[in-house]
């Protein structure tokens, strides 16, 4: 589930919608593999309580991608 910024929604509300949406999915089908994007890393605990399988915080992996590209000029994002 990606952070929902459509329809003029604010960044502050994006994580709330992601958390509630993921909780709804897990309550209907607990074994479904879920991956959710957060805008603010401090909301990670809420997704952990909902038993999300993967949590991606927007912007946290940018540095690693840039470093990989710098040391491996032939490396490309698929």
PDB file of C-alpha atoms in Angstrom:
ATOM      1  CA  UNK A   1       0.000   0.000   0.000  1.00  0.00           C
ATOM      2  CA  UNK A   2       1.491   3.309  -1.072  1.00  0.00           C
ATOM      3  CA  UNK A   3       1.061   6.565   0.793  1.00  0.00           C
ATOM      4  CA  UNK A   4      -2.082   8.217  -0.603  1.00  0.00           C
ATOM      5  CA  UNK A   5      -1.439  11.825  -1.522  1.00  0.00           C
ATOM      6  CA  UNK A   6      -4.179  12.055  -4.136  1.00  0.00           C
ATOM      7  CA  UNK A   7      -7.120  14.419  -4.019  1.00  0.00           C
ATOM      8  CA  UNK A   8      -5.210  17.178  -2.241  1.00  0.00           C
ATOM      9  CA  UNK A   9      -4.619  15.089   0.880  1.00  0.00           C
ATOM     10  CA  UNK A  10      -1.880  16.322   3.190  1.00  0.00           C
ATOM     11  CA  UNK A  11       1.304  14.481   4.131  1.00  0.00           C
ATOM     12  CA  UNK A  12       0.070  14.358   7.730  1.00  0.00           C
ATOM     13  CA  UNK A  13      -3.022  12.371   6.705  1.00  0.00           C
ATOM     14  CA  UNK A  14      -1.181  10.031   4.311  1.00  0.00           C
ATOM     15  CA  UNK A  15       0.234   7.790   7.059  1.00  0.00           C
ATOM     16  CA  UNK A  16      -3.121   7.659   8.821  1.00  0.00           C
ATOM     17  CA  UNK A  17      -4.797   6.363   5.668  1.00  0.00           C
ATOM     18  CA  UNK A  18      -1.991   3.831   5.105  1.00  0.00           C
ATOM     19  CA  UNK A  19      -2.240   2.536   8.682  1.00  0.00           C
ATOM     20  CA  UNK A  20      -6.037   2.203   8.649  1.00  0.00           C
ATOM     21  CA  UNK A  21      -6.032   0.660   5.180  1.00  0.00           C
ATOM     22  CA  UNK A  22      -3.415  -1.903   6.137  1.00  0.00           C
ATOM     23  CA  UNK A  23      -5.252  -2.751   9.360  1.00  0.00           C
ATOM     24  CA  UNK A  24      -8.431  -3.336   7.335  1.00  0.00           C
ATOM     25  CA  UNK A  25      -6.623  -5.644   4.909  1.00  0.00           C
ATOM     26  CA  UNK A  26      -5.004  -7.643   7.718  1.00  0.00           C
ATOM     27  CA  UNK A  27      -8.318  -7.967   9.606  1.00  0.00           C
ATOM     28  CA  UNK A  28      -9.960  -9.495   6.520  1.00  0.00           C
ATOM     29  CA  UNK A  29      -7.042 -11.693   5.453  1.00  0.00           C
ATOM     30  CA  UNK A  30      -4.345 -12.002   8.108  1.00  0.00           C
ATOM     31  CA  UNK A  31      -2.081 -14.195   5.954  1.00  0.00           C
ATOM     32  CA  UNK A  32      -1.909 -11.760   3.038  1.00  0.00           C
ATOM     33  CA  UNK A  33       1.613 -10.443   2.552  1.00  0.00           C
ATOM     34  CA  UNK A  34       1.575  -6.670   2.992  1.00  0.00           C
ATOM     35  CA  UNK A  35       4.049  -3.926   2.266  1.00  0.00           C
ATOM     36  CA  UNK A  36       3.235  -0.358   3.295  1.00  0.00           C
ATOM     37  CA  UNK A  37       4.851   3.015   2.648  1.00  0.00           C
ATOM     38  CA  UNK A  38       5.055   5.647   5.352  1.00  0.00           C
ATOM     39  CA  UNK A  39       5.863   9.318   4.957  1.00  0.00           C
ATOM     40  CA  UNK A  40       6.914   9.689   8.615  1.00  0.00           C
ATOM     41  CA  UNK A  41       9.097   6.979  10.181  1.00  0.00           C
ATOM     42  CA  UNK A  42       7.731   7.646  13.670  1.00  0.00           C
ATOM     43  CA  UNK A  43       4.492   5.927  12.602  1.00  0.00           C
ATOM     44  CA  UNK A  44       6.293   2.613  12.057  1.00  0.00           C
ATOM     45  CA  UNK A  45       5.104   1.207  15.417  1.00  0.00           C
ATOM     46  CA  UNK A  46       1.468   1.346  14.285  1.00  0.00           C
ATOM     47  CA  UNK A  47       2.181  -0.795  11.227  1.00  0.00           C
ATOM     48  CA  UNK A  48       4.243  -3.216  13.319  1.00  0.00           C
ATOM     49  CA  UNK A  49       1.205  -3.718  15.585  1.00  0.00           C
ATOM     50  CA  UNK A  50      -0.868  -4.456  12.482  1.00  0.00           C
ATOM     51  CA  UNK A  51       1.623  -7.221  11.540  1.00  0.00           C
ATOM     52  CA  UNK A  52       2.718  -5.636   8.274  1.00  0.00           C
ATOM     53  CA  UNK A  53       5.358  -7.720   6.522  1.00  0.00           C
ATOM     54  CA  UNK A  54       7.423  -4.867   5.044  1.00  0.00           C
ATOM     55  CA  UNK A  55       7.560  -1.178   5.916  1.00  0.00           C
ATOM     56  CA  UNK A  56       9.137   1.368   3.607  1.00  0.00           C
ATOM     57  CA  UNK A  57       9.688   4.899   4.879  1.00  0.00           C
ATOM     58  CA  UNK A  58       9.795   7.463   2.087  1.00  0.00           C
ATOM     59  CA  UNK A  59      13.299   8.857   1.651  1.00  0.00           C
ATOM     60  CA  UNK A  60      15.167   6.377   3.881  1.00  0.00           C
ATOM     61  CA  UNK A  61      16.611   4.350   1.000  1.00  0.00           C
ATOM     62  CA  UNK A  62      17.562   7.295  -1.211  1.00  0.00           C
ATOM     63  CA  UNK A  63      21.079   7.558   0.219  1.00  0.00           C
ATOM     64  CA  UNK A  64      21.767   3.863  -0.291  1.00  0.00           C
ATOM     65  CA  UNK A  65      20.600   4.035  -3.910  1.00  0.00           C
ATOM     66  CA  UNK A  66      22.811   7.057  -4.601  1.00  0.00           C
ATOM     67  CA  UNK A  67      25.831   5.403  -2.976  1.00  0.00           C
ATOM     68  CA  UNK A  68      25.314   2.211  -4.994  1.00  0.00           C
ATOM     69  CA  UNK A  69      25.059   4.210  -8.206  1.00  0.00           C
ATOM     70  CA  UNK A  70      28.237   6.137  -7.341  1.00  0.00           C
ATOM     71  CA  UNK A  71      30.404   3.065  -6.737  1.00  0.00           C
ATOM     72  CA  UNK A  72      28.839   0.917  -9.475  1.00  0.00           C
ATOM     73  CA  UNK A  73      28.485   3.047 -12.608  1.00  0.00           C
ATOM     74  CA  UNK A  74      27.018   0.096 -14.546  1.00  0.00           C
ATOM     75  CA  UNK A  75      24.318  -0.472 -11.921  1.00  0.00           C
ATOM     76  CA  UNK A  76      20.832   0.511 -13.054  1.00  0.00           C
ATOM     77  CA  UNK A  77      17.425   0.413 -11.392  1.00  0.00           C
ATOM     78  CA  UNK A  78      15.451  -2.269 -13.238  1.00  0.00           C
TER      79      UNK A  78
END
